[in-house]
Each structure stands twice: as C-alpha cells, then as structure tokens.
PDB file of C-alpha atoms in Angstrom:
ATOM      1  CA  MET A 210     122.344 144.514 123.458  1.00  0.00           C
ATOM      2  CA  ASN A 211     119.223 145.260 125.508  1.00  0.00           C
ATOM      3  CA  ASP A 212     116.844 142.330 126.540  1.00  0.00           C
ATOM      4  CA  THR A 213     114.200 142.804 124.041  1.00  0.00           C
ATOM      5  CA  ALA A 214     116.810 142.677 121.314  1.00  0.00           C
ATOM      6  CA  THR A 215     118.260 139.398 122.711  1.00  0.00           C
ATOM      7  CA  ALA A 216     114.693 137.917 123.027  1.00  0.00           C
ATOM      8  CA  THR A 217     113.897 138.778 119.558  1.00  0.00           C
ATOM      9  CA  LYS A 218     117.127 137.270 118.185  1.00  0.00           C
ATOM     10  CA  THR A 219     117.110 134.336 120.321  1.00  0.00           C
ATOM     11  CA  LEU A 220     113.475 132.996 119.727  1.00  0.00           C
ATOM     12  CA  ALA A 221     112.979 134.253 116.207  1.00  0.00           C
ATOM     13  CA  ASP A 222     116.323 132.788 115.196  1.00  0.00           C
ATOM     14  CA  THR A 223     115.173 129.470 116.793  1.00  0.00           C
ATOM     15  CA  ALA A 224     111.757 129.524 115.029  1.00  0.00           C
ATOM     16  CA  LYS A 225     113.982 130.002 111.571  1.00  0.00           C
ATOM     17  CA  ARG A 226     116.117 127.088 112.408  1.00  0.00           C
ATOM     18  CA  HIS A 227     113.057 124.903 112.940  1.00  0.00           C
ATOM     19  CA  LEU A 228     111.863 126.110 109.393  1.00  0.00           C
ATOM     20  CA  HIS A 229     115.256 125.395 107.898  1.00  0.00           C
ATOM     21  CA  ASP A 230     115.113 121.734 109.112  1.00  0.00           C
ATOM     22  CA  GLY A 231     111.656 121.318 107.533  1.00  0.00           C
ATOM     23  CA  LEU A 232     109.134 122.043 110.530  1.00  0.00           C
ATOM     24  CA  HIS A 233     106.846 124.681 110.223  1.00  0.00           C
ATOM     25  CA  PRO A 234     106.571 127.026 113.164  1.00  0.00           C
ATOM     26  CA  PHE A 235     104.241 129.747 114.295  1.00  0.00           C
ATOM     27  CA  PRO A 236     104.137 132.362 117.214  1.00  0.00           C
ATOM     28  CA  LEU A 237     102.650 131.391 120.449  1.00  0.00           C
ATOM     29  CA  ASP A 238     101.907 133.545 123.430  1.00  0.00           C
ATOM     30  CA  HIS A 239     104.981 133.776 125.906  1.00  0.00           C
ATOM     31  CA  PRO A 240     104.928 133.618 129.605  1.00  0.00           C
ATOM     32  CA  ASP A 241     106.407 136.938 129.878  1.00  0.00           C
ATOM     33  CA  ARG A 242     103.703 138.311 127.721  1.00  0.00           C
ATOM     34  CA  PRO A 243     100.628 135.985 127.913  1.00  0.00           C
ATOM     35  CA  ASN A 244      97.527 136.141 125.863  1.00  0.00           C
ATOM     36  CA  PRO A 245      94.569 138.305 127.403  1.00  0.00           C
ATOM     37  CA  THR A 246      92.624 135.168 128.417  1.00  0.00           C
ATOM     38  CA  GLY A 247      95.141 134.009 130.717  1.00  0.00           C
ATOM     39  CA  LYS A 248      94.497 130.548 129.656  1.00  0.00           C
ATOM     40  CA  ASN A 249      97.324 127.866 128.181  1.00  0.00           C
ATOM     41  CA  VAL A 250     100.031 130.557 128.907  1.00  0.00           C
ATOM     42  CA  GLY A 251     102.944 129.911 126.607  1.00  0.00           C
ATOM     43  CA  LYS A 252     100.796 127.781 124.318  1.00  0.00           C
ATOM     44  CA  HIS A 253      98.124 129.932 122.825  1.00  0.00           C
ATOM     45  CA  PRO A 254      98.624 130.801 119.114  1.00  0.00           C
ATOM     46  CA  ARG A 255      98.939 134.600 118.416  1.00  0.00           C
ATOM     47  CA  VAL A 256      98.031 134.038 114.540  1.00  0.00           C
ATOM     48  CA  LYS A 257      95.366 131.800 112.633  1.00  0.00           C
ATOM     49  CA  TRP A 258      98.053 129.162 112.754  1.00  0.00           C
ATOM     50  CA  PRO A 259      97.168 126.454 110.203  1.00  0.00           C
ATOM     51  CA  ALA A 260      97.549 129.046 107.323  1.00  0.00           C
ATOM     52  CA  TRP A 261     100.323 130.930 108.827  1.00  0.00           C
ATOM     53  CA  ALA A 262     102.645 127.892 109.659  1.00  0.00           C
ATOM     54  CA  ALA A 263     101.751 126.302 106.292  1.00  0.00           C
ATOM     55  CA  ASN A 264     103.188 129.278 104.473  1.00  0.00           C
ATOM     56  CA  ALA A 265     105.900 130.575 107.102  1.00  0.00           C
ATOM     57  CA  THR A 266     109.066 132.231 105.763  1.00  0.00           C
ATOM     58  CA  PRO A 267     112.055 133.787 107.454  1.00  0.00           C
ATOM     59  CA  ALA A 268     110.652 137.273 106.896  1.00  0.00           C
ATOM     60  CA  MET A 269     107.259 136.468 108.260  1.00  0.00           C
ATOM     61  CA  ILE A 270     108.934 135.033 111.558  1.00  0.00           C
ATOM     62  CA  ASP A 271     111.198 138.055 111.865  1.00  0.00           C
ATOM     63  CA  LYS A 272     108.265 140.425 111.446  1.00  0.00           C
ATOM     64  CA  ARG A 273     105.681 138.547 113.803  1.00  0.00           C
ATOM     65  CA  TRP A 274     108.195 137.999 116.587  1.00  0.00           C
ATOM     66  CA  ALA A 275     109.331 141.743 116.296  1.00  0.00           C
ATOM     67  CA  ASP A 276     105.552 142.534 116.748  1.00  0.00           C
ATOM     68  CA  TYR A 277     105.633 141.262 120.275  1.00  0.00           C
ATOM     69  CA  ASP A 278     109.348 142.348 121.283  1.00  0.00           C
ATOM     70  CA  GLY A 279     110.526 138.849 120.497  1.00  0.00           C
ATOM     71  CA  LEU A 280     108.513 137.491 123.352  1.00  0.00           C
ATOM     72  CA  CYS A 281     106.678 134.712 121.342  1.00  0.00           C
ATOM     73  CA  ASN A 282     106.888 130.966 122.008  1.00  0.00           C
ATOM     74  CA  ILE A 283     107.092 128.586 119.153  1.00  0.00           C
ATOM     75  CA  GLY A 284     104.374 126.342 117.918  1.00  0.00           C
ATOM     76  CA  ILE A 285     105.252 123.583 115.592  1.00  0.00           C
ATOM     77  CA  ALA A 286     102.251 122.538 113.168  1.00  0.00           C
ATOM     78  CA  CYS A 287     102.354 118.940 112.645  1.00  0.00           C
ATOM     79  CA  GLY A 288     100.452 118.649 109.525  1.00  0.00           C
ATOM     80  CA  PRO A 289     102.602 120.929 107.236  1.00  0.00           C
ATOM     81  CA  SER A 290     105.737 119.260 108.934  1.00  0.00           C
ATOM     82  CA  ASN A 291     104.426 115.896 108.044  1.00  0.00           C
ATOM     83  CA  ILE A 292     105.158 114.771 111.652  1.00  0.00           C
ATOM     84  CA  LEU A 293     103.391 112.895 114.469  1.00  0.00           C
ATOM     85  CA  VAL A 294     104.305 113.478 117.972  1.00  0.00           C
ATOM     86  CA  LEU A 295     103.824 111.338 121.123  1.00  0.00           C
ATOM     87  CA  ASP A 296     103.351 114.044 123.776  1.00  0.00           C
ATOM     88  CA  SER A 297     103.843 112.672 127.309  1.00  0.00           C
ATOM     89  CA  ASP A 298     103.129 114.553 130.506  1.00  0.00           C
ATOM     90  CA  ARG A 299     105.030 112.386 132.685  1.00  0.00           C
ATOM     91  CA  ALA A 300     108.708 111.323 132.389  1.00  0.00           C
ATOM     92  CA  GLY A 301     109.009 107.915 130.840  1.00  0.00           C
ATOM     93  CA  GLU A 302     105.348 107.619 129.948  1.00  0.00           C
ATOM     94  CA  VAL A 303     106.250 106.919 126.210  1.00  0.00           C
ATOM     95  CA  ASP A 304     108.458 104.063 126.991  1.00  0.00           C
ATOM     96  CA  ARG A 305     105.918 102.606 129.492  1.00  0.00           C
ATOM     97  CA  TRP A 306     103.116 102.914 126.787  1.00  0.00           C
ATOM     98  CA  ALA A 307     105.384 101.176 124.158  1.00  0.00           C
ATOM     99  CA  ALA A 308     106.451  98.259 126.515  1.00  0.00           C
ATOM    100  CA  SER A 309     102.728  97.784 127.389  1.00  0.00           C
ATOM    101  CA  ARG A 310     102.201  97.172 123.581  1.00  0.00           C
ATOM    102  CA  GLY A 311     105.554  95.078 123.095  1.00  0.00           C
ATOM    103  CA  ILE A 312     107.247  97.813 121.056  1.00  0.00           C
ATOM    104  CA  LYS A 313     110.876  99.168 121.193  1.00  0.00           C
ATOM    105  CA  LEU A 314     110.953 102.733 120.214  1.00  0.00           C
ATOM    106  CA  PRO A 315     113.771 103.894 118.002  1.00  0.00           C
ATOM    107  CA  ALA A 316     115.889 106.978 118.858  1.00  0.00           C
ATOM    108  CA  THR A 317     114.296 110.018 117.191  1.00  0.00           C
ATOM    109  CA  TYR A 318     114.444 113.922 117.790  1.00  0.00           C
ATOM    110  CA  THR A 319     113.000 114.415 121.150  1.00  0.00           C
ATOM    111  CA  VAL A 320     112.003 117.667 123.142  1.00  0.00           C
ATOM    112  CA  THR A 321     112.038 117.675 126.918  1.00  0.00           C
ATOM    113  CA  THR A 322     109.357 119.653 128.276  1.00  0.00           C
ATOM    114  CA  SER A 323     108.385 120.751 131.777  1.00  0.00           C
ATOM    115  CA  LYS A 324     106.788 117.325 132.815  1.00  0.00           C
ATOM    116  CA  GLY A 325     107.738 114.758 130.182  1.00  0.00           C
ATOM    117  CA  ASP A 326     108.577 114.891 126.467  1.00  0.00           C
ATOM    118  CA  HIS A 327     107.623 115.236 122.894  1.00  0.00           C
ATOM    119  CA  ARG A 328     108.866 112.381 120.510  1.00  0.00           C
ATOM    120  CA  TYR A 329     108.814 113.379 116.825  1.00  0.00           C
ATOM    121  CA  PHE A 330     108.324 111.058 114.145  1.00  0.00           C
ATOM    122  CA  ARG A 331     108.067 111.556 110.492  1.00  0.00           C
ATOM    123  CA  TRP A 332     104.352 110.813 109.164  1.00  0.00           C
ATOM    124  CA  PRO A 333     103.106 112.194 106.009  1.00  0.00           C
ATOM    125  CA  ARG A 334      99.624 113.990 106.716  1.00  0.00           C
ATOM    126  CA  ASP A 335      98.138 112.315 103.424  1.00  0.00           C
ATOM    127  CA  ARG A 336      98.853 108.913 104.753  1.00  0.00           C
ATOM    128  CA  THR A 337      95.694 106.417 105.207  1.00  0.00           C
ATOM    129  CA  PRO A 338      94.488 105.357 107.358  1.00  0.00           C
ATOM    130  CA  GLU A 339      94.481 108.809 109.226  1.00  0.00           C
ATOM    131  CA  ILE A 340      96.093 108.679 112.532  1.00  0.00           C
ATOM    132  CA  ARG A 341      93.974 111.382 114.564  1.00  0.00           C
ATOM    133  CA  ASN A 342      94.862 113.756 117.378  1.00  0.00           C
ATOM    134  CA  GLY A 343      93.931 112.392 120.634  1.00  0.00           C
ATOM    135  CA  THR A 344      94.606 112.394 124.415  1.00  0.00           C
ATOM    136  CA  LYS A 345      95.205 109.542 127.080  1.00  0.00           C
ATOM    137  CA  LEU A 346      96.623 106.988 124.706  1.00  0.00           C
ATOM    138  CA  ASP A 347      95.409 103.621 126.175  1.00  0.00           C
ATOM    139  CA  SER A 348      94.803 105.322 129.395  1.00  0.00           C
ATOM    140  CA  PHE A 349      98.344 106.608 129.781  1.00  0.00           C
ATOM    141  CA  GLU A 350      99.298 110.263 130.233  1.00  0.00           C
ATOM    142  CA  LEU A 351     100.175 110.434 126.725  1.00  0.00           C
ATOM    143  CA  ASP A 352      98.611 112.439 123.757  1.00  0.00           C
ATOM    144  CA  VAL A 353      98.941 112.050 119.943  1.00  0.00           C
ATOM    145  CA  ARG A 354      99.664 115.140 118.085  1.00  0.00           C
ATOM    146  CA  ALA A 355      99.332 114.754 114.245  1.00  0.00           C
ATOM    147  CA  ASP A 356      97.568 116.497 111.098  1.00  0.00           C
ATOM    148  CA  ARG A 357      95.419 119.734 112.415  1.00  0.00           C
ATOM    149  CA  GLY A 358      97.451 119.584 115.768  1.00  0.00           C
ATOM    150  CA  TYR A 359     100.489 121.122 117.062  1.00  0.00           C
ATOM    151  CA  VAL A 360     103.219 121.062 119.770  1.00  0.00           C
ATOM    152  CA  VAL A 361     105.263 123.633 121.475  1.00  0.00           C
ATOM    153  CA  GLY A 362     108.734 123.820 120.182  1.00  0.00           C
ATOM    154  CA  ALA A 363     112.086 123.694 121.526  1.00  0.00           C
ATOM    155  CA  GLY A 364     113.551 127.022 122.470  1.00  0.00           C
ATOM    156  CA  SER A 365     109.904 128.077 124.173  1.00  0.00           C
ATOM    157  CA  LEU A 366     109.780 128.994 127.692  1.00  0.00           C
ATOM    158  CA  HIS A 367     107.092 127.150 129.913  1.00  0.00           C
ATOM    159  CA  ALA A 368     105.076 129.032 132.443  1.00  0.00           C
ATOM    160  CA  ASP A 369     106.989 127.171 135.234  1.00  0.00           C
ATOM    161  CA  GLY A 370     110.223 128.589 134.013  1.00  0.00           C
ATOM    162  CA  VAL A 371     111.358 125.406 132.262  1.00  0.00           C
ATOM    163  CA  THR A 372     112.794 125.815 128.463  1.00  0.00           C
ATOM    164  CA  TYR A 373     111.771 123.268 125.992  1.00  0.00           C
ATOM    165  CA  THR A 374     114.949 121.595 125.001  1.00  0.00           C
ATOM    166  CA  GLY A 375     115.521 119.550 121.914  1.00  0.00           C
ATOM    167  CA  ASN A 376     118.183 116.748 121.556  1.00  0.00           C
ATOM    168  CA  ASP A 377     120.489 116.524 118.431  1.00  0.00           C
ATOM    169  CA  THR A 378     118.797 113.205 116.953  1.00  0.00           C
ATOM    170  CA  ALA A 379     117.283 113.233 113.564  1.00  0.00           C
ATOM    171  CA  ILE A 380     113.612 112.779 113.095  1.00  0.00           C
ATOM    172  CA  VAL A 381     112.799 108.993 112.049  1.00  0.00           C
ATOM    173  CA  ASP A 382     109.964 107.598 110.291  1.00  0.00           C
ATOM    174  CA  LEU A 383     107.153 106.292 112.431  1.00  0.00           C
ATOM    175  CA  PRO A 384     107.809 102.597 112.905  1.00  0.00           C
ATOM    176  CA  PRO A 385     104.964 100.370 111.413  1.00  0.00           C
ATOM    177  CA  ASP A 386     104.287  98.807 114.696  1.00  0.00           C
ATOM    178  CA  VAL A 387     103.557 102.205 116.232  1.00  0.00           C
ATOM    179  CA  ALA A 388     101.393 103.288 113.507  1.00  0.00           C
ATOM    180  CA  GLU A 389      99.376  99.791 113.882  1.00  0.00           C
ATOM    181  CA  ALA A 390      98.936 100.333 117.598  1.00  0.00           C
ATOM    182  CA  LEU A 391      97.881 103.951 117.034  1.00  0.00           C
ATOM    183  CA  VAL A 392      95.293 102.833 114.494  1.00  0.00           C
ATOM    184  CA  ALA A 393      94.079 100.169 116.722  1.00  0.00           C
ATOM    185  CA  ALA A 394      93.710 102.334 119.842  1.00  0.00           C
ATOM    186  CA  GLN A 395      91.423 104.673 117.698  1.00  0.00           C
ATOM    187  CA  SER A 396      88.897 101.802 117.453  1.00  0.00           C
ATOM    188  CA  ARG A 397      89.042 100.833 121.094  1.00  0.00           C
ATOM    189  CA  PRO A 398      86.767 102.163 123.932  1.00  0.00           C
ATOM    190  CA  ASN A 399      89.184 104.429 125.903  1.00  0.00           C
ATOM    191  CA  GLY A 400      92.071 103.636 123.519  1.00  0.00           C
ATOM    192  CA  LEU A 401      92.335 107.514 122.381  1.00  0.00           C
ATOM    193  CA  ALA A 402      90.121 110.301 123.106  1.00  0.00           C
ATOM    194  CA  ASP A 403      89.504 112.363 120.188  1.00  0.00           C
ATOM    195  CA  GLN A 404      90.763 115.833 120.141  1.00  0.00           C
ATOM    196  CA  THR A 405      91.674 118.243 117.353  1.00  0.00           C
ATOM    197  CA  ASP A 406      93.517 121.489 117.787  1.00  0.00           C
ATOM    198  CA  THR A 407      91.756 123.111 114.872  1.00  0.00           C
ATOM    199  CA  PRO A 408      88.449 122.201 113.455  1.00  0.00           C
ATOM    200  CA  SER A 409      89.384 122.332 109.922  1.00  0.00           C
ATOM    201  CA  ARG A 410      92.131 122.249 107.373  1.00  0.00           C
ATOM    202  CA  ALA A 411      94.423 125.038 107.050  1.00  0.00           C
ATOM    203  CA  THR A 412      93.199 128.076 104.866  1.00  0.00           C
ATOM    204  CA  VAL A 413      95.171 129.976 102.319  1.00  0.00           C
ATOM    205  CA  ASN A 414      93.976 133.393 101.390  1.00  0.00           C
ATOM    206  CA  GLY A 415      90.539 132.361 102.716  1.00  0.00           C
ATOM    207  CA  ALA A 416      90.182 129.157 100.785  1.00  0.00           C
ATOM    208  CA  ALA A 417      90.804 125.591 102.016  1.00  0.00           C
ATOM    209  CA  GLU A 418      94.145 124.359 101.369  1.00  0.00           C
ATOM    210  CA  ARG A 419      93.980 121.723  99.013  1.00  0.00           C
ATOM    211  CA  GLN A 420      95.313 118.421 100.260  1.00  0.00           C
ATOM    212  CA  PRO A 421      96.441 115.405  98.129  1.00  0.00           C
ATOM    213  CA  GLN A 422      93.672 112.756  98.035  1.00  0.00           C
ATOM    214  CA  PRO A 423      94.439 109.143  98.444  1.00  0.00           C
ATOM    215  CA  ALA A 424      93.314 106.691  96.096  1.00  0.00           C
ATOM    216  CA  MET A 425      90.043 104.990  96.893  1.00  0.00           C
ATOM    217  CA  GLN A 426      90.778 101.599  98.610  1.00  0.00           C
ATOM    218  CA  THR A 427      88.661  99.002 100.342  1.00  0.00           C
ATOM    219  CA  VAL A 428      89.544  98.184 103.887  1.00  0.00           C
ATOM    220  CA  ALA A 429      91.035  94.933 102.887  1.00  0.00           C
ATOM    221  CA  ASP A 430      93.788  96.734 100.693  1.00  0.00           C
ATOM    222  CA  HIS A 431      95.652  98.556 103.559  1.00  0.00           C
ATOM    223  CA  PRO A 432      98.059  96.770 105.924  1.00  0.00           C
ATOM    224  CA  LEU A 433      97.465  99.286 108.661  1.00  0.00           C
ATOM    225  CA  THR A 434      93.891  98.560 108.644  1.00  0.00           C
ATOM    226  CA  ARG A 435      94.253  94.688 108.264  1.00  0.00           C
ATOM    227  CA  LYS A 436      96.459  95.091 111.446  1.00  0.00           C
ATOM    228  CA  ALA A 437      93.817  97.056 113.059  1.00  0.00           C
ATOM    229  CA  ILE A 438      91.480  94.288 112.480  1.00  0.00           C
ATOM    230  CA  GLU A 439      93.595  91.674 113.601  1.00  0.00           C
ATOM    231  CA  LEU A 440      94.224  93.347 116.891  1.00  0.00           C
ATOM    232  CA  ARG A 441      90.642  94.078 117.420  1.00  0.00           C
ATOM    233  CA  LEU A 442      89.860  90.524 116.732  1.00  0.00           C
ATOM    234  CA  THR A 443      92.410  89.553 119.374  1.00  0.00           C
ATOM    235  CA  ASP A 444      90.898  91.938 121.971  1.00  0.00           C
ATOM    236  CA  LEU A 445      87.239  91.060 121.168  1.00  0.00           C
ATOM    237  CA  ALA A 446      87.861  87.296 121.517  1.00  0.00           C
ATOM    238  CA  ALA A 447      89.182  87.864 125.052  1.00  0.00           C
ATOM    239  CA  MET A 448      85.661  89.772 126.104  1.00  0.00           C
ATOM    240  CA  ALA A 449      82.879  88.009 127.753  1.00  0.00           C
ATOM    241  CA  PRO A 450      79.500  88.558 125.946  1.00  0.00           C
ATOM    242  CA  GLU A 451      78.162  90.876 128.901  1.00  0.00           C
ATOM    243  CA  SER A 452      81.582  92.957 129.164  1.00  0.00           C
ATOM    244  CA  GLY A 453      80.681  95.499 126.577  1.00  0.00           C
ATOM    245  CA  ARG A 454      81.679  93.476 123.607  1.00  0.00           C
ATOM    246  CA  ASN A 455      78.866  94.612 121.193  1.00  0.00           C
ATOM    247  CA  THR A 456      79.862  98.555 121.923  1.00  0.00           C
ATOM    248  CA  ALA A 457      83.312  97.674 121.325  1.00  0.00           C
ATOM    249  CA  LEU A 458      82.616  95.904 118.138  1.00  0.00           C
ATOM    250  CA  ASN A 459      80.448  98.646 116.893  1.00  0.00           C
ATOM    251  CA  ASN A 460      82.907 101.353 117.854  1.00  0.00           C
ATOM    252  CA  ALA A 461      85.833  99.548 115.943  1.00  0.00           C
ATOM    253  CA  ALA A 462      83.475  99.283 112.725  1.00  0.00           C
ATOM    254  CA  LEU A 463      82.389 102.896 113.025  1.00  0.00           C
ATOM    255  CA  TYR A 464      86.044 104.153 113.257  1.00  0.00           C
ATOM    256  CA  LEU A 465      87.193 101.882 110.450  1.00  0.00           C
ATOM    257  CA  GLY A 466      84.221 102.789 108.323  1.00  0.00           C
ATOM    258  CA  ARG A 467      85.561 106.297 107.844  1.00  0.00           C
ATOM    259  CA  LEU A 468      88.375 105.271 105.806  1.00  0.00           C
ATOM    260  CA  PRO A 469      87.786 105.597 101.766  1.00  0.00           C
ATOM    261  CA  GLY A 470      85.968 102.846 100.384  1.00  0.00           C
ATOM    262  CA  ALA A 471      84.981 101.296 103.508  1.00  0.00           C
ATOM    263  CA  ASP A 472      81.623  99.825 104.229  1.00  0.00           C
ATOM    264  CA  HIS A 473      80.338  99.771 107.780  1.00  0.00           C
ATOM    265  CA  THR A 474      78.206  96.558 107.380  1.00  0.00           C
ATOM    266  CA  GLN A 475      81.079  94.782 105.809  1.00  0.00           C
ATOM    267  CA  LEU A 476      83.434  95.923 108.303  1.00  0.00           C
ATOM    268  CA  ARG A 477      81.264  94.579 111.185  1.00  0.00           C
ATOM    269  CA  GLN A 478      80.975  91.185 109.594  1.00  0.00           C
ATOM    270  CA  GLN A 479      84.731  90.878 109.318  1.00  0.00           C
ATOM    271  CA  LEU A 480      84.970  91.930 112.968  1.00  0.00           C
ATOM    272  CA  LEU A 481      82.388  89.402 114.180  1.00  0.00           C
TER     273      LEU A 481
END
C-alpha cells in the first residue's frame, strides 16, 4: 500500500472511530499539507466546521479526507459532542489548577498533546448556566473548550512531530464542583478570558441550527449559579475597599445577568 493510501486509511478511520464513539469530528489541515495562511498549522479547519461536524457521516469523512490525500488532522467539535474539554499547554497544569481550587479530578478520557493534555468531560451543550470557551483559567496555562469550541483529536499530528494520543478511559460527566468552579471563574477578573472559536451557532443548509431552549428561571433557582454567588461573596469579602472590589462586583453581576430570567440590579444587591 502506498503512503497516500495508508494516510487516508489511518486518519479517516480514526475520525470514523471518533464518530462511532459519539464525538463529532471534522477535517483540519495537516503539517504535511498545511493551510495557505501558514497559521495554526495542523489546527486550521478545512470546512465550515460547526455545520459539517454536527452532520458528519462516515461517507462525508471518507470523501473529505480523500480530497486531501488523507492528510487531514481531526478536529472534535465540543458542542455537538456534548463535551467540555480542559485544554492544558503544560504537563500537569490541569491537576495544579484543580488542587488550587480544592478539587480532585476523576479519571476520564485524556488526549496527550505536544505540551500538555486535553481532559474530556460530558457536558450537554444546552445546560445552564452556560460554561463558555476561554483561556488562561485562573491565570493557569489552561483553556476551556465547550459549545462553539473545538480541540484537535487523537490520531492527529502536531507540527512538531508529536502524535495526539488518547487513553482507553471512558469520558465521565463533568463533576459538579468543577462546573461550579468554572462558572465562578467566568465572573472573576482574570478568571477566564473569553474566547469562542466560531462567532455563531452551527448552521444547517444556511439556516441557524435550532438549539433546545432551557426553561426560564431566576438566578436563585439554579444550584450552579447559587454556588457561583457564594464563591464570589467569599472572594469579595476578602477584598479591601480600594482593591478593585467595585469592579469585581460589577463584573460578577454582569456575567450572571446573562442568564435567562436574571436581573442585573437584583444580582448586584445579592452580591453586596
């Protein structure tokens, strides 16, 4: 078998295994056949990925990978896959972050990357409050990839020659204490820098993909939001009046005020 046929079989079959396992893959460029911009080599989508990944089939995978002689890395769309990924750029960084928050992470499906790893957790895309994509979680070399975000999947090749390698552990649910910590980080200055890989929801045939809409609820009705408020109260109580407390208070209320049924003024009073 020639090299092109081998590459086609290896990467396309790996993408189809991801699909079989409930993940939604899509093609990225490859270090041996990079995108024309020369940026994010091995990580740049070759398709309009939100819609493509949401509707991926084995036949679509075979065709698209063959279009590039098999030289496509594998992207994993987090939203359609109903996952959240903790993406670290330094070995051990996920565990260091967890320890700093008093959290013990369970074993889960993990992909070893060039510099760190990707920890996968089940997290339905329509859960509220939303956990958004972001970088530098609590100032660690740690990013969050959720709905409207993606990661490079196992089987892909990094530009430095390292193959992304997954373990044999099943993906577990995102633990409640991790969800609480991520929600709280979104309302803190320097807690989580906002970043979304795509500016809008996936589209299907040019129309916006319809997402399940959560029932309207007040802030006090949701346990994660209540926990976020409790954590913010602890942080705010420790801040001196001239240390940026008012800014932190407003940032917390503004984020939580995005939730369905939330009222910014009411939230600010709760946080005072």
